[in-house]
Amino acid sequence: MNTYRMLIFAGLLLAGILNSAAQNCGCSPDLCCSQWGYCGSGDGYCGPGCREGPYAFFNGIVDQSDAGCEGRGFYTRAAFLEALGNYAEFGSASSEDGSRREIAAFFAHVTHETGRKMISPIM
C-alpha cells in the first residue's frame, strides 16, 4: 500500500514540476511566450499579452501608440522585416555597438512618431 502511495505522490510531484517548468518560458528566439507562459507561434502566443519573443517589442510599440494615430498599424514586425530587406546597410555598421545604436535610434524615432513621447526633466 505504501508503494502505491509513493508512486502516486511521485507522479503528482513530477506533474507539478513539469507543468511549472513549462510556464517559465525562456523560449527559443523564433518563438513567443504567451500571456499564460507557454512557448509557441501564432496569434495565441505572439498576439495580445505576448511576454517575450520576436513580436513582443513591436506589439509594445503598437499598443502604446494613440488609437487615433494614422500609422498605428504600420510599425509591425512584418513591416519592419520587409523594409529591412530593402536596406541591406541598415543595422550593419562596422561594429556591433554601432549597429545596436543605429537600430536603437530608429526605434526611438518610431516610438516618438507614434505618440509615445517620454520626456522627463533632468533633476
XYZ file of C-alpha atoms in Angstrom:
123
model
C 0.000 0.000 0.000
C 2.828 2.382 0.837
C 4.410 1.695 -2.550
C 1.254 2.836 -4.344
C 1.063 5.979 -2.248
C 4.688 6.762 -3.018
C 4.106 6.205 -6.754
C 1.031 8.441 -6.735
C 2.873 11.109 -4.746
C 5.895 10.941 -7.074
C 3.626 11.152 -10.137
C 1.793 14.203 -8.797
C 5.051 15.854 -7.807
C 6.566 15.214 -11.233
C 3.441 16.526 -12.982
C 3.608 19.714 -10.919
C 7.297 20.230 -11.634
C 6.900 19.682 -15.383
C 3.868 21.962 -15.573
C 5.580 24.811 -13.721
C 8.776 24.394 -15.773
C 6.777 24.773 -18.981
C 5.457 28.103 -17.756
C 8.848 29.721 -17.220
C 9.182 30.412 -20.945
C 12.750 31.039 -21.985
C 11.565 30.207 -25.492
C 13.885 29.841 -28.446
C 14.421 33.119 -30.373
C 11.841 32.270 -33.054
C 9.013 31.562 -30.579
C 6.861 33.804 -28.395
C 5.941 33.423 -24.735
C 2.157 33.721 -24.378
C 0.429 35.639 -21.614
C -0.053 32.269 -19.880
C 3.637 31.371 -20.014
C 3.826 28.880 -22.868
C 6.113 28.917 -25.925
C 4.729 28.814 -29.451
C 3.926 30.793 -32.579
C 0.753 32.298 -33.978
C -1.766 34.731 -32.546
C -2.373 32.743 -29.375
C 1.277 33.090 -28.387
C 2.501 36.227 -30.198
C -0.692 38.296 -30.052
C -2.047 40.387 -27.183
C -0.302 39.667 -23.891
C 2.863 38.282 -25.508
C 5.546 38.433 -22.777
C 8.680 37.833 -24.830
C 9.782 36.826 -28.271
C 10.144 38.343 -31.712
C 6.783 40.137 -31.610
C 6.766 41.487 -28.038
C 8.736 44.639 -28.850
C 6.610 45.514 -31.870
C 3.364 44.764 -30.034
C 4.539 47.199 -27.350
C 5.014 49.985 -29.896
C 1.565 49.435 -31.387
C -0.144 49.008 -28.004
C 1.340 52.231 -26.635
C 0.539 54.398 -29.638
C -2.503 56.645 -29.668
C -5.623 54.975 -31.049
C -6.030 57.897 -33.480
C -2.511 57.601 -34.909
C -2.842 57.099 -38.677
C 0.287 54.956 -38.871
C -0.593 52.776 -35.871
C -0.646 49.523 -37.860
C 2.418 50.435 -39.901
C 5.044 49.583 -37.285
C 4.604 45.828 -37.141
C 7.318 43.185 -37.118
C 6.322 42.016 -40.595
C 6.510 45.570 -41.976
C 9.888 46.114 -40.314
C 11.350 42.896 -41.724
C 10.008 43.690 -45.192
C 11.541 47.170 -45.106
C 14.767 45.769 -43.687
C 15.074 43.536 -46.741
C 15.202 46.650 -48.930
C 18.034 48.305 -46.975
C 20.935 45.899 -46.627
C 23.113 48.548 -44.945
C 20.686 49.208 -42.077
C 22.000 47.902 -38.773
C 25.248 46.717 -40.301
C 27.740 49.277 -39.005
C 31.406 48.377 -38.727
C 30.946 47.364 -35.085
C 28.238 45.540 -33.141
C 27.834 48.547 -30.825
C 27.403 50.844 -33.816
C 24.727 48.567 -35.267
C 22.884 48.478 -31.951
C 22.977 52.273 -31.699
C 21.596 52.643 -35.215
C 18.735 50.241 -34.525
C 18.025 51.865 -31.132
C 17.901 55.314 -32.756
C 15.438 54.024 -35.331
C 13.124 52.589 -32.673
C 13.395 55.776 -30.606
C 12.193 57.636 -33.686
C 9.341 55.159 -34.239
C 8.248 55.439 -30.618
C 8.334 59.241 -30.818
C 6.339 59.344 -34.045
C 3.627 57.023 -32.737
C 2.850 59.481 -29.958
C 4.682 57.808 -27.096
C 6.808 60.802 -26.144
C 8.601 60.214 -22.866
C 10.392 63.404 -21.913
C 11.205 63.849 -18.260
C 13.023 66.755 -16.660
C 16.611 66.224 -15.573
C 16.943 66.766 -11.847
